[in-house]
Coordinates of C-alpha atoms in Angstrom, one line a residue:
M1 CA 34.2 -17.4 -5.7
E2 CA 32.5 -20.4 -4.1
Q3 CA 29.2 -20.1 -2.3
S4 CA 29.1 -21.6 1.1
G5 CA 25.4 -22.4 1.0
A6 CA 24.8 -20.6 4.3
K7 CA 21.4 -19.0 4.6
P8 CA 20.9 -15.4 5.7
S9 CA 19.7 -14.9 9.3
D10 CA 16.1 -14.1 10.1
T11 CA 17.3 -10.7 11.4
L12 CA 18.9 -9.9 8.1
L13 CA 15.8 -11.0 6.1
T14 CA 13.6 -8.9 8.4
H15 CA 15.8 -5.9 7.8
C16 CA 15.8 -6.3 4.0
H17 CA 12.1 -6.8 4.0
R18 CA 11.6 -3.6 5.9
E19 CA 14.0 -1.6 3.7
F20 CA 12.3 -2.9 0.6
F21 CA 8.9 -2.0 2.0
H22 CA 10.0 1.6 2.8
A23 CA 11.6 2.0 -0.7
Q24 CA 8.3 1.1 -2.3
W25 CA 6.5 3.7 -0.3
N26 CA 9.1 6.3 -1.2
I27 CA 8.5 5.6 -4.9
L28 CA 4.7 5.7 -4.4
L29 CA 4.6 8.8 -2.2
D30 CA 6.5 11.2 -4.5
D31 CA 6.0 14.9 -4.5
D32 CA 3.4 14.9 -7.3
F33 CA 1.3 12.3 -5.4
L34 CA 1.5 14.2 -2.1
E35 CA 0.5 17.4 -3.9
A36 CA -2.5 15.7 -5.4
Y37 CA -3.3 14.0 -2.1
E38 CA -3.5 17.4 -0.3
H39 CA -5.0 19.6 -3.0
G40 CA -6.7 17.2 -5.4
I41 CA -6.6 17.0 -9.2
V42 CA -9.1 18.9 -11.3
I43 CA -10.5 16.6 -14.0
T44 CA -13.0 17.5 -16.6
C45 CA -15.4 14.7 -17.0
Q46 CA -17.4 13.6 -20.1
D47 CA -20.3 15.8 -19.2
Q48 CA -17.8 18.8 -19.2
V49 CA -18.2 19.3 -15.5
K50 CA -14.9 19.8 -13.6
H51 CA -14.4 17.8 -10.5
R52 CA -11.6 17.8 -7.9
I53 CA -10.4 14.3 -7.3
Y54 CA -8.4 13.3 -4.2
P55 CA -6.4 10.1 -4.7
R56 CA -6.1 7.8 -1.7
I57 CA -4.3 4.6 -1.0
F58 CA -6.3 2.0 0.9
T59 CA -4.5 -0.8 2.7
Y60 CA -5.8 -3.9 4.4
S61 CA -3.8 -4.8 7.4
A62 CA -4.9 -7.4 9.9
D63 CA -3.3 -10.1 12.0
Y64 CA -3.9 -13.7 11.1
P65 CA -6.8 -14.2 13.6
E66 CA -8.5 -11.1 12.2
R67 CA -8.1 -12.4 8.6
Y68 CA -9.6 -15.7 9.7
V69 CA -12.6 -14.0 11.2
V70 CA -13.1 -11.8 8.1
M71 CA -12.8 -14.9 5.9
L72 CA -15.5 -16.7 7.9
L73 CA -17.8 -13.7 7.8
F74 CA -17.3 -13.3 4.1
N75 CA -18.1 -17.0 3.5
A76 CA -21.1 -16.8 5.8
I77 CA -22.5 -13.9 3.8
S78 CA -21.8 -15.4 0.4

């Protein structure tokens, strides 16, 4: 079968990107993680004290102008 060399449309690429993103979250947010997220995980630390740990996922989401401002502030502080 010959390939025509045609590129996929932007709409198709956007759809595939969105589907891929949602598939990743479905893997990350399985039933075990959601249970731990809501009720925590009891862990015995080295000092033999039990602690309940609540896992969290932190994301950084900003538009390009906001990223630029954060970069400028970070460079000004450094």
